[in-house]
């Protein structure tokens, strides 16, 4: 694509970029920079997020805008032909293929590659391809670069406070290029303190074979009339700096160049040390920092004695140019203020906000998940079990061991009661209708209530009421009779005194052995004596037994107040216990049906009594 | 994260595995290589590798250093028993190679192959091209005979099959030998390229009468960044530390941490008794701090090189800081010690967050820091730096440890001068 920009300009105030990978923070930082630079249009045109489509909502100053997200680079490029920069945040695994693809799109001219750890062979290929196609690659392994008051690559320049402090929202007269991305911001600082600021700064990245070199950028700065002097920060290892030396000697670089190559201390190490950057290791004498500094000095660059004096040299050169009248006056302005982000303000304690939700049983906001204050790892290590977890999440209490085991026993005992009961039956019908496991389970659970499974809660309530009121068993039986109510938890279809329910025996045994106190059970057994005297099958059934024992349990632990016990029963806590246990069985029935591939259930005609409206009259009158 | 040397043993194994495939089966290596470490039982090894007792043997250390012949560290034409005795004598022995002292721990054993002609071949990477070097006069004096070395360039975007090797090679070769060497170089280059070698030098290699290629001495570096693509072809290899630079347990620990995070954590202990310790953020800044310490004449006192960068989590920074604090407080020095927590102005690393990790570690080591009379100097900028610096200042007061704290207003490396030569201002205050 032909642009109206001169060759030496990679970015201006209209430049727009496509961002590969949804780097929300970096994108917001770019737009914040745009805002303080008083750009008209945001610098991000589109985002590529593989496999995703939609929009990213970001702030452009005070208002929010939408940036389109495309699933492929091709689509983004086709939709945004005016965007000529790609900022490639792909990981080291995919950065190469993304960059290579981008090089072949006509509309993309400059690609910044952020990833670190790309194989050198790939880097060399990309650099050679870019050269052949007349394109620019900045990086890899860099933060990118920034043209003051115009365009920022990703995270370059750091926070808004820093950009403002270093006046990077408006151009100065210094062209800056560094190897290290991390040092670029520090160099902006040094340039700012010793001149009228940077015009542009690029970090080529610390790898051995960056896509564009120190010299490539210095040549751009040389050609740019707005840049009056240049600053370069090189590094031990590689030969990139010698290209600069050659260019100085050949007269291709004529503007004052303040240069320093870091890593002069490499000689103090007894053996080769790989510094932080992949390219930062001298493999021959010419690659040492001293050799390079010396060569640069001899070729006419202004080279300080150490990094400490770099700022002073920049100042000297700048003041000299200024004295010669070569530095134009800069029109200063107060940059617009970027409103503080809500999250930042909260973090800094400047604002506060009332919470809409309260949670007292668990906390997932810290390093480790907590159940009622107990870290999940401890829950596992100390073998809390399901009973202990129920203690934590339902009651926020550490239940004693026998209580945990009793809860587990209740769950085991209530887990299933065959396919014919309403919960399982409903779930089976739903499963056979082709519904998913959750819908089928829900359809079964929804039958639990006053008639099915509800006897546990009712038994607990009624027996507790009578016992607490000081009634005798006989008074209680008579009282219920007077009210015309069945006693909940009493009676079984087939089991009787002579043919006891094994489950009830188990529960009672457990309670007698382990509970410090079984007073409500004892009361219930007194009642049973009276009812079974009337009819053999009016025994304390499993629901009744669990119900009264749960009350005994809560009382005997000494952990619950009477109010808490009543509240638990009122909230439907015992129904919940039944729901929890029975869900296991219901899910089993659903899986059973699915594995058997049973078909839609239809109730047989011959099992339905059909009554027509006219017959209805006959039966019911009216 | 860069070019790294591998053992001659592994490099030869790789060639033995892949060269036949890249040459349609023409070039086979005998594949008889054994690596002896302190854990190896030679007798047990000989049961698997029968040739150890059948062939005459060559033994040499395999620890990424060269000029082994000149140091008298190559055993030639030996029997199994002679080799065993020689290894026993040399295992664990300390030797001086150039400036470096180190222990011998790894030996390569291979068959001794009598030969007449010694060829030289090397492949080296460069920005625009790979350079292939070849000579019929290989051997120890190759550098003296460098004018006889043929150089052939393979440009980065070019396929080796489109490169004319024949014309340059015919300066030294002809007939069948030329054909064979040409095919060999092509195959070797393809292995070099596909397996992400960064450097390969075979000096010398011999060609047996049956046409077998025998690399006698070999140096190789791989690009360890290519692990994701090439690990399968590399097989079971390792990247040993340079000779004399075996990792200490602490360095190993930091290396393991580094591999676990997307951020970067590096540590090299230079002098465990040194008084000047650094904990610097950033690959570029850390080099400059080291330079400055050396410039001020404290190179011998410098205890470590290291850096942390790429926005490491509080937890990782804590572990990193703890490791350094532990090292620096092991042995008190009557003159006291200095810790420089330095860095440039971060682009996106949250300074307060990383400092929280460092502060956790400092608090934990407060007593030891006092015992060792440690003075701490901090200089840092970047996102949230004001909060980070405030936390550091408060910590100093709380623990009663001298901590001087500076932000971007102070030149990045000036803090080094303050730390090493004292702060005239605070000294005045004391007076």
Coordinates of N, CA, C and O in Angstrom, one line a residue, chain A residues 299-380:
Chain A
X299 N 35.1 6.3 15.6 CA 34.4 6.6 14.4 C 33.6 8.0 14.5 O 33.0 8.4 13.5
X300 N 33.7 8.6 15.7 CA 33.1 9.9 15.8 C 31.9 10.0 16.6 O 31.3 11.1 16.8
X301 N 31.5 8.9 17.2 CA 30.4 9.0 18.1 C 30.8 9.6 19.5 O 32.0 9.6 19.8
X302 N 29.9 10.2 20.2 CA 30.3 10.8 21.5 C 30.0 9.7 22.5 O 28.9 9.3 22.8
X303 N 31.1 9.2 23.1 CA 31.0 8.0 24.0 C 31.5 8.4 25.4 O 32.6 8.9 25.5
X304 N 30.6 8.3 26.4 CA 31.0 8.7 27.7 C 32.0 7.7 28.3 O 32.3 6.6 27.7
X305 N 32.5 8.0 29.5 CA 33.4 7.1 30.2 C 32.6 5.9 30.8 O 33.2 4.8 31.0
X306 N 31.4 6.1 31.2 CA 30.6 5.1 31.8 C 29.1 5.4 31.6 O 28.8 6.6 31.2
X307 N 28.3 4.5 32.0 CA 26.9 4.8 31.9 C 26.5 6.0 32.8 O 25.6 6.7 32.5
X308 N 27.2 6.1 33.9 CA 26.9 7.2 34.8 C 27.0 8.6 34.2 O 26.2 9.5 34.5
X309 N 27.9 8.7 33.2 CA 28.1 10.0 32.5 C 27.2 10.2 31.3 O 27.4 11.2 30.6
X310 N 26.5 9.2 30.9 CA 25.7 9.2 29.7 C 24.8 10.5 29.6 O 24.8 11.2 28.6
X311 N 24.1 10.7 30.7 CA 23.2 11.9 30.7 C 24.0 13.2 30.5 O 23.5 14.1 29.8
X312 N 25.2 13.3 31.1 CA 25.9 14.5 31.0 C 26.3 14.8 29.5 O 26.3 15.9 29.0
X313 N 26.7 13.7 28.8 CA 27.1 13.8 27.4 C 25.9 14.3 26.6 O 26.0 15.1 25.7
X314 N 24.8 13.7 26.9 CA 23.6 14.1 26.1 C 23.3 15.6 26.3 O 23.0 16.4 25.4
X315 N 23.4 16.0 27.6 CA 23.2 17.4 27.9 C 24.2 18.4 27.1 O 23.8 19.3 26.5
X316 N 25.5 18.0 27.2 CA 26.5 18.8 26.5 C 26.1 18.9 25.0 O 26.1 20.0 24.5
X317 N 25.8 17.8 24.4 CA 25.5 17.9 22.9 C 24.2 18.7 22.7 O 24.2 19.6 21.8
X318 N 23.2 18.5 23.5 CA 22.0 19.2 23.3 C 22.2 20.7 23.5 O 21.7 21.5 22.7
X319 N 22.9 21.1 24.6 CA 23.1 22.5 24.9 C 23.9 23.2 23.7 O 23.6 24.3 23.4
X320 N 24.8 22.4 23.2 CA 25.6 22.9 22.1 C 24.8 23.2 20.9 O 24.8 24.3 20.2
X321 N 23.9 22.3 20.6 CA 23.0 22.4 19.4 C 22.0 23.6 19.7 O 21.7 24.4 18.8
X322 N 21.6 23.7 20.9 CA 20.7 24.8 21.3 C 21.4 26.2 21.1 O 20.8 27.1 20.5
X323 N 22.6 26.2 21.5 CA 23.4 27.4 21.4 C 23.6 27.8 19.9 O 23.6 29.0 19.6
X324 N 23.7 26.8 19.1 CA 23.8 27.1 17.7 C 22.5 27.4 17.0 O 22.4 27.6 15.8
X325 N 21.4 27.4 17.8 CA 20.1 27.7 17.3 C 19.4 26.6 16.4 O 18.6 26.8 15.6
X326 N 19.9 25.4 16.6 CA 19.4 24.3 15.8 C 18.2 23.6 16.5 O 17.5 22.7 15.8
X327 N 17.9 24.0 17.7 CA 16.8 23.3 18.4 C 15.6 24.2 18.4 O 15.6 25.3 18.9
X328 N 14.5 23.8 17.7 CA 13.3 24.7 17.7 C 12.6 24.8 19.0 O 12.8 23.9 19.9
X329 N 11.9 25.8 19.2 CA 11.1 26.0 20.5 C 9.9 24.9 20.4 O 9.3 24.7 19.4
X330 N 9.7 24.4 21.5 CA 8.6 23.4 21.6 C 7.4 24.1 22.2 O 7.5 24.8 23.2
X331 N 6.3 23.9 21.6 CA 5.0 24.4 22.1 C 4.5 23.5 23.2 O 4.1 22.4 22.9
X332 N 4.6 24.0 24.4 CA 4.2 23.1 25.6 C 2.7 23.2 25.8 O 2.1 24.2 25.5
X333 N 2.1 22.1 26.2 CA 0.7 22.2 26.6 C 0.4 21.3 27.8 O 1.2 20.4 28.1
X334 N -0.6 21.6 28.4 CA -1.0 20.7 29.6 C -1.8 19.5 29.0 O -2.9 19.7 28.4
X335 N -1.3 18.3 29.2 CA -2.0 17.2 28.6 C -3.3 16.9 29.3 O -3.4 17.1 30.5
X336 N -4.3 16.4 28.6 CA -5.6 16.1 29.3 C -5.3 15.0 30.3 O -4.5 14.2 30.2
X337 N -6.1 15.1 31.4 CA -5.9 14.2 32.5 C -6.7 12.9 32.2 O -7.9 13.0 31.8
X338 N -6.1 11.8 32.3 CA -6.8 10.5 32.2 C -7.4 10.2 33.5 O -6.7 10.1 34.5
X339 N -8.8 10.0 33.5 CA -9.4 9.7 34.8 C -8.8 8.4 35.4 O -8.4 7.5 34.6
X340 N -8.8 8.3 36.7 CA -8.2 7.2 37.3 C -9.2 6.0 37.2 O -10.4 6.1 37.2
X341 N -8.6 4.8 37.0 CA -9.5 3.6 36.9 C -10.1 3.3 38.2 O -9.4 3.4 39.2
X342 N -11.3 2.9 38.2 CA -12.0 2.5 39.4 C -11.2 1.5 40.2 O -11.0 1.7 41.4
X343 N -10.7 0.5 39.5 CA -9.9 -0.6 40.3 C -8.7 0.0 40.9 O -8.4 -0.4 42.1
X344 N -8.0 0.9 40.2 CA -6.8 1.5 40.8 C -7.1 2.4 42.0 O -6.4 2.3 43.0
X345 N -8.2 3.1 41.8 CA -8.6 4.0 42.9 C -8.9 3.2 44.2 O -8.5 3.6 45.3
X346 N -9.6 2.1 43.9 CA -10.0 1.2 45.0 C -8.7 0.7 45.7 O -8.6 0.7 47.0
X347 N -7.8 0.3 44.9 CA -6.5 -0.3 45.4 C -5.8 0.7 46.2 O -5.2 0.4 47.2
X348 N -5.8 1.9 45.7 CA -5.0 3.0 46.4 C -5.8 3.5 47.6 O -5.3 4.3 48.4
X349 N -7.0 3.1 47.8 CA -7.8 3.5 49.0 C -8.3 4.9 48.9 O -8.6 5.5 49.9
X350 N -8.5 5.4 47.7 CA -9.0 6.7 47.5 C -10.5 6.7 47.5 O -11.2 7.7 47.9
X351 N -11.1 5.7 47.1 CA -12.6 5.6 47.1 C -13.1 4.3 47.8 O -12.3 3.4 48.0
X352 N -14.4 4.3 48.1 CA -14.9 3.1 48.7 C -16.3 2.9 48.1 O -16.9 3.8 47.6
X353 N -16.8 1.6 48.2 CA -18.1 1.3 47.6 C -18.8 0.3 48.5 O -18.1 -0.7 48.9
X354 N -20.1 0.5 48.8 CA -20.8 -0.5 49.5 C -21.0 -1.8 48.7 O -21.2 -1.7 47.5
X355 N -20.9 -2.9 49.3 CA -21.0 -4.2 48.6 C -22.4 -4.6 48.5 O -23.3 -4.4 49.3
X356 N -22.7 -5.2 47.4 CA -24.1 -5.7 47.1 C -24.3 -7.1 47.6 O -25.4 -7.5 47.9
X357 N -23.3 -7.9 47.8 CA -23.4 -9.3 48.2 C -22.6 -9.5 49.5 O -21.6 -8.9 49.7
X358 N -23.1 -10.4 50.3 CA -22.3 -10.8 51.4 C -22.2 -12.3 51.4 O -23.1 -13.0 51.0
X359 N -21.0 -12.8 51.7 CA -20.8 -14.3 51.8 C -20.0 -14.5 53.1 O -19.0 -13.9 53.3
X360 N -20.5 -15.5 53.9 CA -19.9 -15.7 55.2 C -19.3 -17.2 55.3 O -18.7 -17.6 56.3
X361 N -19.6 -18.0 54.2 CA -19.2 -19.4 54.4 C -17.9 -19.8 53.7 O -17.3 -20.7 54.1
X362 N -17.6 -19.1 52.6 CA -16.4 -19.5 51.9 C -15.8 -18.3 51.2 O -16.4 -17.2 51.1
X363 N -14.5 -18.4 50.8 CA -13.8 -17.3 50.3 C -12.8 -17.8 49.2 O -11.9 -18.5 49.5
X364 N -13.0 -17.3 48.0 CA -12.1 -17.8 46.9 C -11.3 -16.6 46.4 O -10.6 -16.7 45.4
X365 N -11.2 -15.5 47.2 CA -10.5 -14.3 46.7 C -9.1 -14.3 47.1 O -8.3 -13.5 46.5
X366 N -8.6 -15.2 47.9 CA -7.2 -15.2 48.3 C -6.4 -16.2 47.6 O -6.8 -16.7 46.5
X367 N -5.2 -16.5 48.1 CA -4.3 -17.5 47.5 C -4.9 -18.8 47.4 O -4.8 -19.6 46.5
X368 N -5.7 -19.2 48.5 CA -6.2 -20.5 48.6 C -7.7 -20.4 49.0 O -8.1 -19.6 49.8
X369 N -8.5 -21.3 48.4 CA -9.9 -21.4 48.7 C -10.1 -21.7 50.2 O -9.5 -22.6 50.7
X370 N -11.0 -21.0 50.8 CA -11.3 -21.3 52.2 C -12.8 -21.8 52.4 O -13.7 -21.2 51.8
X371 N -13.0 -22.8 53.2 CA -14.3 -23.2 53.6 C -14.4 -22.8 55.0 O -13.7 -23.4 55.9
X372 N -15.3 -21.9 55.3 CA -15.5 -21.3 56.7 C -14.1 -21.1 57.3 O -13.9 -21.5 58.5
X373 N -13.2 -20.4 56.6 CA -11.9 -20.1 57.1 C -10.9 -21.2 57.1 O -9.7 -20.9 57.4
X374 N -11.3 -22.4 56.7 CA -10.3 -23.5 56.7 C -9.8 -23.7 55.2 O -10.6 -23.8 54.3
X375 N -8.5 -23.6 55.0 CA -8.0 -23.7 53.7 C -8.3 -25.1 53.1 O -8.3 -26.1 53.9
X376 N -8.6 -25.2 51.8 CA -9.1 -26.4 51.2 C -8.0 -27.5 51.4 O -8.4 -28.7 51.6
X377 N -6.7 -27.1 51.4 CA -5.7 -28.2 51.6 C -5.8 -28.8 52.9 O -5.6 -30.0 53.1
X378 N -6.2 -28.0 53.9 CA -6.3 -28.6 55.3 C -7.5 -29.5 55.3 O -7.5 -30.5 56.0
X379 N -8.6 -29.1 54.6 CA -9.8 -29.9 54.6 C -9.5 -31.3 54.1 O -9.9 -32.3 54.6
X380 N -8.6 -31.3 53.1 CA -8.2 -32.6 52.5 C -7.2 -33.4 53.4 O -7.4 -34.5 53.8

